[in-house]
Amino acid sequence: MIETFDVELPHGIRIACRAAGDADAPLLVLLHGFPEAAFVWDEVITRLADRFRCVAPNLRGYAPSSVPSEVESYRPAHLVGDIAALVERLGGDAVLVAHDWGGAVAWNLAARQPAGLRRLVIINAPHPATFLRELRDNPQQQAASAYMNFLVRPDAGRLLAENDFERLWRFFEALGESPGCDWLDEPTRARYRALWQQGLDGPLNYYRATPLRPPTASDSAVNRIEFADRDVTVTLPTLVIWGEADRALPPSLLDGLERWVPSLHIERIAHASHWVIHEQPDRIAELIGNFAAG
């Protein structure tokens, strides 16, 4: 059974969590991406709750967690600080599992503040160094990520909400393995609709706060970014799970990853898309459980 609770962090942010499993079991913390929320992990954590304490937070900006209004509040340091403080409150020694934007937070946390973490699992979320490389040099990645430049527009929230969130439903289909997204049934749509009706500017501020997006004639900030190896190297044992049919994040993002993640195992899932957590919850739970138990 899924339980819910809030955690008040020392710096004034409230994080709403969904959880399952014995409080004394090994800890898994699972981070969601855009345009999702903690509930996307429900099928996975119910499969793991007999062995682990599974906690899935709504990231800041996703109600009912705190939703700061300023774009500055979504800079990486703040996002990382939230999860570092949450892991500490939960007792530490966590396996951190993350998808999409949650993965961006997790990569940064594991590289810069790994205390409290035991292992890392990343699902279709690019490492910052390979993402920077591909955004600069790979036209395929630039085209695949072009939607990011729409999401930073000041009117993006209003446009996404039009016609019962028509553009967001198409977003799922555009990044899916096949048209229609079989997993996106009416009960699931209702959960997403209820989330989005609480506001989209918090989630969109993740995109507005980062320069890691395709260069344009008016915005080429990505070309001025440099990462020192020491700032993006993750020494934790790391499992990367990749749905190879992801239309936004091609498998080329895995090339050379071992330079920054020396203790790396990659599990590729053919015919799985960006939404592999929805598409194959049994497989995802199996991979996470086996790796976390190691």
PDB file of C-alpha atoms in Angstrom:
ATOM      1  CA  MET A   1       0.000   0.000   0.000  1.00  0.00           C
ATOM      2  CA  ILE A   2       1.243   3.476  -0.875  1.00  0.00           C
ATOM      3  CA  GLU A   3       1.478   5.968   1.995  1.00  0.00           C
ATOM      4  CA  THR A   4       1.938   9.720   1.710  1.00  0.00           C
ATOM      5  CA  PHE A   5       3.721  12.201   3.952  1.00  0.00           C
ATOM      6  CA  ASP A   6       5.454  15.574   3.812  1.00  0.00           C
ATOM      7  CA  VAL A   7       9.034  16.347   4.800  1.00  0.00           C
ATOM      8  CA  GLU A   8       9.892  19.897   5.869  1.00  0.00           C
ATOM      9  CA  LEU A   9      13.484  20.573   4.854  1.00  0.00           C
ATOM     10  CA  PRO A  10      15.762  22.843   6.921  1.00  0.00           C
ATOM     11  CA  HIS A  11      15.847  25.507   4.199  1.00  0.00           C
ATOM     12  CA  GLY A  12      12.067  25.975   4.145  1.00  0.00           C
ATOM     13  CA  ILE A  13      11.045  23.691   1.267  1.00  0.00           C
ATOM     14  CA  ARG A  14       8.273  21.158   1.787  1.00  0.00           C
ATOM     15  CA  ILE A  15       8.607  17.869  -0.109  1.00  0.00           C
ATOM     16  CA  ALA A  16       5.532  15.655  -0.540  1.00  0.00           C
ATOM     17  CA  CYS A  17       6.419  11.956  -0.715  1.00  0.00           C
ATOM     18  CA  ARG A  18       4.822   8.675  -1.700  1.00  0.00           C
ATOM     19  CA  ALA A  19       6.296   5.613  -0.024  1.00  0.00           C
ATOM     20  CA  ALA A  20       5.985   1.893   0.551  1.00  0.00           C
ATOM     21  CA  GLY A  21       7.926  -0.754   2.439  1.00  0.00           C
ATOM     22  CA  ASP A  22       9.201  -1.336   5.958  1.00  0.00           C
ATOM     23  CA  ALA A  23      10.821   1.691   7.559  1.00  0.00           C
ATOM     24  CA  ASP A  24      13.832  -0.423   8.582  1.00  0.00           C
ATOM     25  CA  ALA A  25      14.469  -1.859   5.103  1.00  0.00           C
ATOM     26  CA  PRO A  26      17.268  -0.583   2.820  1.00  0.00           C
ATOM     27  CA  LEU A  27      16.347   2.817   1.417  1.00  0.00           C
ATOM     28  CA  LEU A  28      15.519   3.620  -2.200  1.00  0.00           C
ATOM     29  CA  VAL A  29      14.783   7.241  -3.151  1.00  0.00           C
ATOM     30  CA  LEU A  30      13.164   7.613  -6.582  1.00  0.00           C
ATOM     31  CA  LEU A  31      13.089  10.912  -8.491  1.00  0.00           C
ATOM     32  CA  HIS A  32      10.646  11.658 -11.311  1.00  0.00           C
ATOM     33  CA  GLY A  33      10.991  13.858 -14.397  1.00  0.00           C
ATOM     34  CA  PHE A  34       8.923  16.215 -16.567  1.00  0.00           C
ATOM     35  CA  PRO A  35       5.948  16.467 -16.900  1.00  0.00           C
ATOM     36  CA  GLU A  36       5.379  13.814 -14.264  1.00  0.00           C
ATOM     37  CA  ALA A  37       5.263  13.451 -10.471  1.00  0.00           C
ATOM     38  CA  ALA A  38       6.023  10.920  -7.749  1.00  0.00           C
ATOM     39  CA  PHE A  39       3.041   8.735  -8.660  1.00  0.00           C
ATOM     40  CA  VAL A  40       4.834   7.498 -11.802  1.00  0.00           C
ATOM     41  CA  TRP A  41       6.857   5.221  -9.517  1.00  0.00           C
ATOM     42  CA  ASP A  42       3.829   3.522  -7.901  1.00  0.00           C
ATOM     43  CA  GLU A  43       3.994   0.336  -9.966  1.00  0.00           C
ATOM     44  CA  VAL A  44       7.738   0.018  -9.403  1.00  0.00           C
ATOM     45  CA  ILE A  45       7.740   0.663  -5.655  1.00  0.00           C
ATOM     46  CA  THR A  46       4.869  -1.730  -4.981  1.00  0.00           C
ATOM     47  CA  ARG A  47       6.984  -4.431  -6.637  1.00  0.00           C
ATOM     48  CA  LEU A  48      10.013  -3.566  -4.463  1.00  0.00           C
ATOM     49  CA  ALA A  49       8.324  -2.825  -1.138  1.00  0.00           C
ATOM     50  CA  ASP A  50       8.820  -6.350   0.182  1.00  0.00           C
ATOM     51  CA  ARG A  51      12.612  -5.757   0.207  1.00  0.00           C
ATOM     52  CA  PHE A  52      13.156  -1.996   0.370  1.00  0.00           C
ATOM     53  CA  ARG A  53      11.879   1.209   1.921  1.00  0.00           C
ATOM     54  CA  CYS A  54      10.875   3.092  -1.225  1.00  0.00           C
ATOM     55  CA  VAL A  55      10.334   6.853  -1.069  1.00  0.00           C
ATOM     56  CA  ALA A  56       9.328   8.853  -4.153  1.00  0.00           C
ATOM     57  CA  PRO A  57       9.236  12.628  -3.619  1.00  0.00           C
ATOM     58  CA  ASN A  58       7.495  15.231  -5.707  1.00  0.00           C
ATOM     59  CA  LEU A  59      10.380  17.506  -6.687  1.00  0.00           C
ATOM     60  CA  ARG A  60      10.154  21.195  -5.850  1.00  0.00           C
ATOM     61  CA  GLY A  61       7.848  22.933  -8.313  1.00  0.00           C
ATOM     62  CA  TYR A  62       5.470  19.953  -8.437  1.00  0.00           C
ATOM     63  CA  ALA A  63       2.508  20.419  -6.117  1.00  0.00           C
ATOM     64  CA  PRO A  64       1.829  19.542  -3.371  1.00  0.00           C
ATOM     65  CA  SER A  65       5.560  20.088  -2.745  1.00  0.00           C
ATOM     66  CA  SER A  66       6.679  23.699  -2.461  1.00  0.00           C
ATOM     67  CA  VAL A  67       6.424  25.687  -5.699  1.00  0.00           C
ATOM     68  CA  PRO A  68       8.791  28.691  -5.598  1.00  0.00           C
ATOM     69  CA  SER A  69       7.854  31.297  -8.186  1.00  0.00           C
ATOM     70  CA  GLU A  70      11.332  32.580  -9.098  1.00  0.00           C
ATOM     71  CA  VAL A  71      13.243  30.879 -11.918  1.00  0.00           C
ATOM     72  CA  GLU A  72      16.431  31.269  -9.858  1.00  0.00           C
ATOM     73  CA  SER A  73      14.963  28.859  -7.299  1.00  0.00           C
ATOM     74  CA  TYR A  74      15.347  26.036  -9.825  1.00  0.00           C
ATOM     75  CA  ARG A  75      19.107  26.308 -10.290  1.00  0.00           C
ATOM     76  CA  PRO A  76      20.960  22.996  -9.804  1.00  0.00           C
ATOM     77  CA  ALA A  77      22.341  23.930  -6.385  1.00  0.00           C
ATOM     78  CA  HIS A  78      18.818  24.322  -4.976  1.00  0.00           C
ATOM     79  CA  LEU A  79      17.509  21.118  -6.546  1.00  0.00           C
ATOM     80  CA  VAL A  80      20.508  19.138  -5.314  1.00  0.00           C
ATOM     81  CA  GLY A  81      20.161  20.685  -1.871  1.00  0.00           C
ATOM     82  CA  ASP A  82      16.579  19.475  -1.618  1.00  0.00           C
ATOM     83  CA  ILE A  83      17.438  15.849  -2.295  1.00  0.00           C
ATOM     84  CA  ALA A  84      20.578  15.865  -0.167  1.00  0.00           C
ATOM     85  CA  ALA A  85      18.522  17.173   2.767  1.00  0.00           C
ATOM     86  CA  LEU A  86      15.717  14.698   2.094  1.00  0.00           C
ATOM     87  CA  VAL A  87      18.108  11.730   2.008  1.00  0.00           C
ATOM     88  CA  GLU A  88      19.631  12.890   5.286  1.00  0.00           C
ATOM     89  CA  ARG A  89      16.192  13.180   6.900  1.00  0.00           C
ATOM     90  CA  LEU A  90      15.365   9.663   5.712  1.00  0.00           C
ATOM     91  CA  GLY A  91      18.504   8.246   7.343  1.00  0.00           C
ATOM     92  CA  GLY A  92      20.977   8.129   4.456  1.00  0.00           C
ATOM     93  CA  ASP A  93      22.724   5.102   2.953  1.00  0.00           C
ATOM     94  CA  ALA A  94      20.299   5.385   0.042  1.00  0.00           C
ATOM     95  CA  VAL A  95      20.223   3.974  -3.432  1.00  0.00           C
ATOM     96  CA  LEU A  96      19.159   6.934  -5.562  1.00  0.00           C
ATOM     97  CA  VAL A  97      17.010   6.089  -8.594  1.00  0.00           C
ATOM     98  CA  ALA A  98      16.105   8.782 -11.096  1.00  0.00           C
ATOM     99  CA  HIS A  99      14.527   9.427 -14.492  1.00  0.00           C
ATOM    100  CA  ASP A 100      14.609  12.410 -16.869  1.00  0.00           C
ATOM    101  CA  TRP A 101      14.907  15.702 -14.899  1.00  0.00           C
ATOM    102  CA  GLY A 102      15.184  13.673 -11.710  1.00  0.00           C
ATOM    103  CA  GLY A 103      18.243  12.123 -13.329  1.00  0.00           C
ATOM    104  CA  ALA A 104      19.777  15.537 -13.951  1.00  0.00           C
ATOM    105  CA  VAL A 105      19.420  16.253 -10.236  1.00  0.00           C
ATOM    106  CA  ALA A 106      20.765  12.821  -9.312  1.00  0.00           C
ATOM    107  CA  TRP A 107      23.859  13.073 -11.529  1.00  0.00           C
ATOM    108  CA  ASN A 108      24.747  16.401  -9.912  1.00  0.00           C
ATOM    109  CA  LEU A 109      24.083  15.165  -6.384  1.00  0.00           C
ATOM    110  CA  ALA A 110      26.124  11.985  -6.891  1.00  0.00           C
ATOM    111  CA  ALA A 111      29.054  13.959  -8.319  1.00  0.00           C
ATOM    112  CA  ARG A 112      29.095  16.842  -5.839  1.00  0.00           C
ATOM    113  CA  GLN A 113      27.493  15.589  -2.596  1.00  0.00           C
ATOM    114  CA  PRO A 114      27.606  11.769  -2.565  1.00  0.00           C
ATOM    115  CA  ALA A 115      27.546  11.474   1.225  1.00  0.00           C
ATOM    116  CA  GLY A 116      24.429   9.557   2.168  1.00  0.00           C
ATOM    117  CA  LEU A 117      24.287   7.671  -1.135  1.00  0.00           C
ATOM    118  CA  ARG A 118      25.304   4.048  -1.621  1.00  0.00           C
ATOM    119  CA  ARG A 119      24.508   3.447  -5.285  1.00  0.00           C
ATOM    120  CA  LEU A 120      23.002   5.297  -8.235  1.00  0.00           C
ATOM    121  CA  VAL A 121      20.454   4.173 -10.835  1.00  0.00           C
ATOM    122  CA  ILE A 122      19.778   6.434 -13.817  1.00  0.00           C
ATOM    123  CA  ILE A 123      16.952   5.838 -16.307  1.00  0.00           C
ATOM    124  CA  ASN A 124      17.017   7.766 -19.594  1.00  0.00           C
ATOM    125  CA  ALA A 125      18.647  10.875 -18.192  1.00  0.00           C
ATOM    126  CA  PRO A 126      21.851  12.170 -19.786  1.00  0.00           C
ATOM    127  CA  HIS A 127      25.027  12.781 -17.860  1.00  0.00           C
ATOM    128  CA  PRO A 128      25.802  16.522 -18.002  1.00  0.00           C
ATOM    129  CA  ALA A 129      29.120  16.052 -19.805  1.00  0.00           C
ATOM    130  CA  THR A 130      27.770  13.845 -22.593  1.00  0.00           C
ATOM    131  CA  PHE A 131      24.644  15.997 -22.921  1.00  0.00           C
ATOM    132  CA  LEU A 132      26.793  19.117 -23.303  1.00  0.00           C
ATOM    133  CA  ARG A 133      28.898  17.385 -25.949  1.00  0.00           C
ATOM    134  CA  GLU A 134      25.889  16.222 -27.929  1.00  0.00           C
ATOM    135  CA  LEU A 135      24.035  19.541 -27.698  1.00  0.00           C
ATOM    136  CA  ARG A 136      27.093  21.320 -29.064  1.00  0.00           C
ATOM    137  CA  ASP A 137      28.260  18.885 -31.716  1.00  0.00           C
ATOM    138  CA  ASN A 138      25.455  16.528 -32.752  1.00  0.00           C
ATOM    139  CA  PRO A 139      22.724  17.905 -35.046  1.00  0.00           C
ATOM    140  CA  GLN A 140      20.554  14.879 -34.228  1.00  0.00           C
ATOM    141  CA  GLN A 141      20.584  15.757 -30.526  1.00  0.00           C
ATOM    142  CA  GLN A 142      20.007  19.435 -31.263  1.00  0.00           C
ATOM    143  CA  ALA A 143      16.920  18.546 -33.288  1.00  0.00           C
ATOM    144  CA  ALA A 144      15.688  16.014 -30.713  1.00  0.00           C
ATOM    145  CA  SER A 145      15.990  18.588 -27.915  1.00  0.00           C
ATOM    146  CA  ALA A 146      14.510  21.511 -29.846  1.00  0.00           C
ATOM    147  CA  TYR A 147      11.323  21.265 -27.765  1.00  0.00           C
ATOM    148  CA  MET A 148      13.312  22.651 -24.811  1.00  0.00           C
ATOM    149  CA  ASN A 149      13.434  26.038 -26.508  1.00  0.00           C
ATOM    150  CA  PHE A 150       9.635  26.061 -26.639  1.00  0.00           C
ATOM    151  CA  LEU A 151       9.328  25.135 -22.967  1.00  0.00           C
ATOM    152  CA  VAL A 152      11.358  28.167 -21.830  1.00  0.00           C
ATOM    153  CA  ARG A 153       8.936  30.619 -23.448  1.00  0.00           C
ATOM    154  CA  PRO A 154       7.094  32.816 -20.934  1.00  0.00           C
ATOM    155  CA  ASP A 155       3.759  31.716 -22.418  1.00  0.00           C
ATOM    156  CA  ALA A 156       4.611  27.994 -22.493  1.00  0.00           C
ATOM    157  CA  GLY A 157       2.417  27.162 -19.495  1.00  0.00           C
ATOM    158  CA  ARG A 158      -0.618  28.797 -21.042  1.00  0.00           C
ATOM    159  CA  LEU A 159      -0.033  27.149 -24.409  1.00  0.00           C
ATOM    160  CA  LEU A 160       0.483  23.701 -22.866  1.00  0.00           C
ATOM    161  CA  ALA A 161      -2.781  24.011 -20.913  1.00  0.00           C
ATOM    162  CA  GLU A 162      -4.889  24.829 -23.976  1.00  0.00           C
ATOM    163  CA  ASN A 163      -7.499  22.351 -25.228  1.00  0.00           C
ATOM    164  CA  ASP A 164      -7.230  20.058 -22.205  1.00  0.00           C
ATOM    165  CA  PHE A 165      -3.402  19.974 -22.335  1.00  0.00           C
ATOM    166  CA  GLU A 166      -3.388  18.865 -25.957  1.00  0.00           C
ATOM    167  CA  ARG A 167       0.322  19.634 -26.443  1.00  0.00           C
ATOM    168  CA  LEU A 168       1.316  17.665 -23.338  1.00  0.00           C
ATOM    169  CA  TRP A 169      -0.557  14.559 -24.477  1.00  0.00           C
ATOM    170  CA  ARG A 170       1.269  14.877 -27.809  1.00  0.00           C
ATOM    171  CA  PHE A 171       4.532  15.224 -25.864  1.00  0.00           C
ATOM    172  CA  PHE A 172       4.032  11.720 -24.468  1.00  0.00           C
ATOM    173  CA  GLU A 173       3.298  10.348 -27.917  1.00  0.00           C
ATOM    174  CA  ALA A 174       6.204  12.188 -29.555  1.00  0.00           C
ATOM    175  CA  LEU A 175       8.720  10.597 -27.174  1.00  0.00           C
ATOM    176  CA  GLY A 176       6.980   7.219 -27.048  1.00  0.00           C
ATOM    177  CA  GLU A 177       7.779   3.974 -28.824  1.00  0.00           C
ATOM    178  CA  SER A 178       4.480   3.831 -30.730  1.00  0.00           C
ATOM    179  CA  PRO A 179       1.629   6.269 -31.406  1.00  0.00           C
ATOM    180  CA  GLY A 180      -1.030   6.318 -28.717  1.00  0.00           C
ATOM    181  CA  CYS A 181       1.059   5.199 -25.713  1.00  0.00           C
ATOM    182  CA  ASP A 182      -0.821   2.081 -24.626  1.00  0.00           C
ATOM    183  CA  TRP A 183      -0.036   2.755 -20.954  1.00  0.00           C
ATOM    184  CA  LEU A 184      -1.718   6.170 -21.068  1.00  0.00           C
ATOM    185  CA  ASP A 185      -5.215   4.946 -20.182  1.00  0.00           C
ATOM    186  CA  GLU A 186      -8.005   7.123 -18.824  1.00  0.00           C
ATOM    187  CA  PRO A 187      -7.194   6.655 -15.099  1.00  0.00           C
ATOM    188  CA  THR A 188      -3.563   7.592 -15.807  1.00  0.00           C
ATOM    189  CA  ARG A 189      -4.661  10.584 -17.860  1.00  0.00           C
ATOM    190  CA  ALA A 190      -6.830  11.712 -14.936  1.00  0.00           C
ATOM    191  CA  ARG A 191      -3.819  11.635 -12.598  1.00  0.00           C
ATOM    192  CA  TYR A 192      -1.729  13.683 -14.983  1.00  0.00           C
ATOM    193  CA  ARG A 193      -4.556  16.140 -15.619  1.00  0.00           C
ATOM    194  CA  ALA A 194      -5.029  16.693 -11.886  1.00  0.00           C
ATOM    195  CA  LEU A 195      -1.299  17.356 -11.519  1.00  0.00           C
ATOM    196  CA  TRP A 196      -1.084  19.794 -14.427  1.00  0.00           C
ATOM    197  CA  GLN A 197      -4.185  21.686 -13.299  1.00  0.00           C
ATOM    198  CA  GLN A 198      -2.217  22.746 -10.208  1.00  0.00           C
ATOM    199  CA  GLY A 199       0.165  24.735 -12.404  1.00  0.00           C
ATOM    200  CA  LEU A 200       2.911  24.205 -14.974  1.00  0.00           C
ATOM    201  CA  ASP A 201       5.311  27.077 -14.328  1.00  0.00           C
ATOM    202  CA  GLY A 202       7.160  25.250 -11.539  1.00  0.00           C
ATOM    203  CA  PRO A 203       8.007  22.294 -13.810  1.00  0.00           C
ATOM    204  CA  LEU A 204       8.802  24.624 -16.714  1.00  0.00           C
ATOM    205  CA  ASN A 205      11.203  26.607 -14.550  1.00  0.00           C
ATOM    206  CA  TYR A 206      13.600  23.639 -14.648  1.00  0.00           C
ATOM    207  CA  TYR A 207      14.088  24.356 -18.348  1.00  0.00           C
ATOM    208  CA  ARG A 208      14.203  28.123 -17.882  1.00  0.00           C
ATOM    209  CA  ALA A 209      16.922  27.848 -15.239  1.00  0.00           C
ATOM    210  CA  THR A 210      19.375  25.763 -17.276  1.00  0.00           C
ATOM    211  CA  PRO A 211      21.585  26.846 -20.193  1.00  0.00           C
ATOM    212  CA  LEU A 212      21.861  23.183 -21.260  1.00  0.00           C
ATOM    213  CA  ARG A 213      19.562  23.384 -24.268  1.00  0.00           C
ATOM    214  CA  PRO A 214      20.128  23.575 -28.030  1.00  0.00           C
ATOM    215  CA  PRO A 215      21.782  26.771 -29.233  1.00  0.00           C
ATOM    216  CA  THR A 216      19.734  29.254 -31.236  1.00  0.00           C
ATOM    217  CA  ALA A 217      20.570  32.506 -33.005  1.00  0.00           C
ATOM    218  CA  SER A 218      19.496  34.446 -29.922  1.00  0.00           C
ATOM    219  CA  ASP A 219      20.623  32.022 -27.197  1.00  0.00           C
ATOM    220  CA  SER A 220      23.953  30.203 -27.484  1.00  0.00           C
ATOM    221  CA  ALA A 221      24.726  29.966 -23.758  1.00  0.00           C
ATOM    222  CA  VAL A 222      25.405  26.234 -24.089  1.00  0.00           C
ATOM    223  CA  ASN A 223      28.533  27.050 -26.103  1.00  0.00           C
ATOM    224  CA  ARG A 224      30.030  28.888 -23.133  1.00  0.00           C
ATOM    225  CA  ILE A 225      29.666  26.043 -20.622  1.00  0.00           C
ATOM    226  CA  GLU A 226      32.674  24.044 -19.455  1.00  0.00           C
ATOM    227  CA  PHE A 227      32.625  21.205 -16.939  1.00  0.00           C
ATOM    228  CA  ALA A 228      35.742  20.290 -15.004  1.00  0.00           C
ATOM    229  CA  ASP A 229      36.032  16.513 -14.807  1.00  0.00           C
ATOM    230  CA  ARG A 230      36.191  16.634 -11.006  1.00  0.00           C
ATOM    231  CA  ASP A 231      32.775  18.344 -10.883  1.00  0.00           C
ATOM    232  CA  VAL A 232      30.920  15.759 -12.976  1.00  0.00           C
ATOM    233  CA  THR A 233      32.701  12.507 -12.073  1.00  0.00           C
ATOM    234  CA  VAL A 234      30.565   9.987 -10.196  1.00  0.00           C
ATOM    235  CA  THR A 235      32.479   7.343  -8.253  1.00  0.00           C
ATOM    236  CA  LEU A 236      29.437   5.529  -6.871  1.00  0.00           C
ATOM    237  CA  PRO A 237      28.560   2.160  -8.400  1.00  0.00           C
ATOM    238  CA  THR A 238      26.127   3.227 -11.112  1.00  0.00           C
ATOM    239  CA  LEU A 239      23.529   1.438 -13.222  1.00  0.00           C
ATOM    240  CA  VAL A 240      22.261   3.266 -16.293  1.00  0.00           C
ATOM    241  CA  ILE A 241      19.055   1.860 -17.801  1.00  0.00           C
ATOM    242  CA  TRP A 242      18.305   3.146 -21.287  1.00  0.00           C
ATOM    243  CA  GLY A 243      15.204   2.691 -23.412  1.00  0.00           C
ATOM    244  CA  GLU A 244      16.852   2.710 -26.825  1.00  0.00           C
ATOM    245  CA  ALA A 245      13.781   4.008 -28.675  1.00  0.00           C
ATOM    246  CA  ASP A 246      13.856   7.317 -26.774  1.00  0.00           C
ATOM    247  CA  ARG A 247      13.264   9.971 -29.439  1.00  0.00           C
ATOM    248  CA  ALA A 248      14.531  12.845 -27.274  1.00  0.00           C
ATOM    249  CA  LEU A 249      17.616  11.165 -25.811  1.00  0.00           C
ATOM    250  CA  PRO A 250      19.374   8.913 -28.340  1.00  0.00           C
ATOM    251  CA  PRO A 251      21.750   6.174 -27.139  1.00  0.00           C
ATOM    252  CA  SER A 252      24.697   8.254 -28.403  1.00  0.00           C
ATOM    253  CA  LEU A 253      24.465  10.004 -25.014  1.00  0.00           C
ATOM    254  CA  LEU A 254      25.993   6.847 -23.521  1.00  0.00           C
ATOM    255  CA  ASP A 255      29.125   7.028 -25.685  1.00  0.00           C
ATOM    256  CA  GLY A 256      32.214   7.687 -23.576  1.00  0.00           C
ATOM    257  CA  LEU A 257      30.259   7.790 -20.326  1.00  0.00           C
ATOM    258  CA  GLU A 258      32.792   5.617 -18.524  1.00  0.00           C
ATOM    259  CA  ARG A 259      35.213   8.580 -18.537  1.00  0.00           C
ATOM    260  CA  TRP A 260      33.067  10.251 -15.858  1.00  0.00           C
ATOM    261  CA  VAL A 261      31.473   7.141 -14.306  1.00  0.00           C
ATOM    262  CA  PRO A 262      34.239   4.595 -13.761  1.00  0.00           C
ATOM    263  CA  SER A 263      32.042   2.094 -11.865  1.00  0.00           C
ATOM    264  CA  LEU A 264      29.421   1.829 -14.613  1.00  0.00           C
ATOM    265  CA  HIS A 265      27.009  -0.824 -15.824  1.00  0.00           C
ATOM    266  CA  ILE A 266      24.655  -0.069 -18.722  1.00  0.00           C
ATOM    267  CA  GLU A 267      21.439  -1.991 -19.350  1.00  0.00           C
ATOM    268  CA  ARG A 268      19.926  -1.239 -22.765  1.00  0.00           C
ATOM    269  CA  ILE A 269      16.251  -2.018 -23.377  1.00  0.00           C
ATOM    270  CA  ALA A 270      15.370  -2.357 -27.031  1.00  0.00           C
ATOM    271  CA  HIS A 271      11.964  -1.115 -28.203  1.00  0.00           C
ATOM    272  CA  ALA A 272      11.481   0.891 -25.010  1.00  0.00           C
ATOM    273  CA  SER A 273      11.026   4.648 -25.089  1.00  0.00           C
ATOM    274  CA  HIS A 274      11.595   7.583 -22.800  1.00  0.00           C
ATOM    275  CA  TRP A 275       8.564   6.348 -20.833  1.00  0.00           C
ATOM    276  CA  VAL A 276      10.085   2.932 -20.099  1.00  0.00           C
ATOM    277  CA  ILE A 277       8.996   3.149 -16.440  1.00  0.00           C
ATOM    278  CA  HIS A 278       5.372   3.061 -17.587  1.00  0.00           C
ATOM    279  CA  GLU A 279       5.994   0.633 -20.421  1.00  0.00           C
ATOM    280  CA  GLN A 280       7.969  -2.021 -18.518  1.00  0.00           C
ATOM    281  CA  PRO A 281       7.517  -1.621 -14.737  1.00  0.00           C
ATOM    282  CA  ASP A 282       8.310  -5.286 -14.087  1.00  0.00           C
ATOM    283  CA  ARG A 283      11.641  -5.056 -15.896  1.00  0.00           C
ATOM    284  CA  ILE A 284      12.538  -1.733 -14.289  1.00  0.00           C
ATOM    285  CA  ALA A 285      11.716  -3.037 -10.802  1.00  0.00           C
ATOM    286  CA  GLU A 286      13.776  -6.189 -11.438  1.00  0.00           C
ATOM    287  CA  LEU A 287      16.822  -4.234 -12.595  1.00  0.00           C
ATOM    288  CA  ILE A 288      16.629  -1.761  -9.717  1.00  0.00           C
ATOM    289  CA  GLY A 289      16.080  -4.470  -7.120  1.00  0.00           C
ATOM    290  CA  ASN A 290      18.974  -6.641  -8.310  1.00  0.00           C
ATOM    291  CA  PHE A 291      21.383  -3.724  -8.462  1.00  0.00           C
ATOM    292  CA  ALA A 292      20.298  -2.206  -5.126  1.00  0.00           C
ATOM    293  CA  ALA A 293      20.750  -5.546  -3.400  1.00  0.00           C
ATOM    294  CA  GLY A 294      24.340  -5.882  -4.631  1.00  0.00           C
TER     295      GLY A 294
END
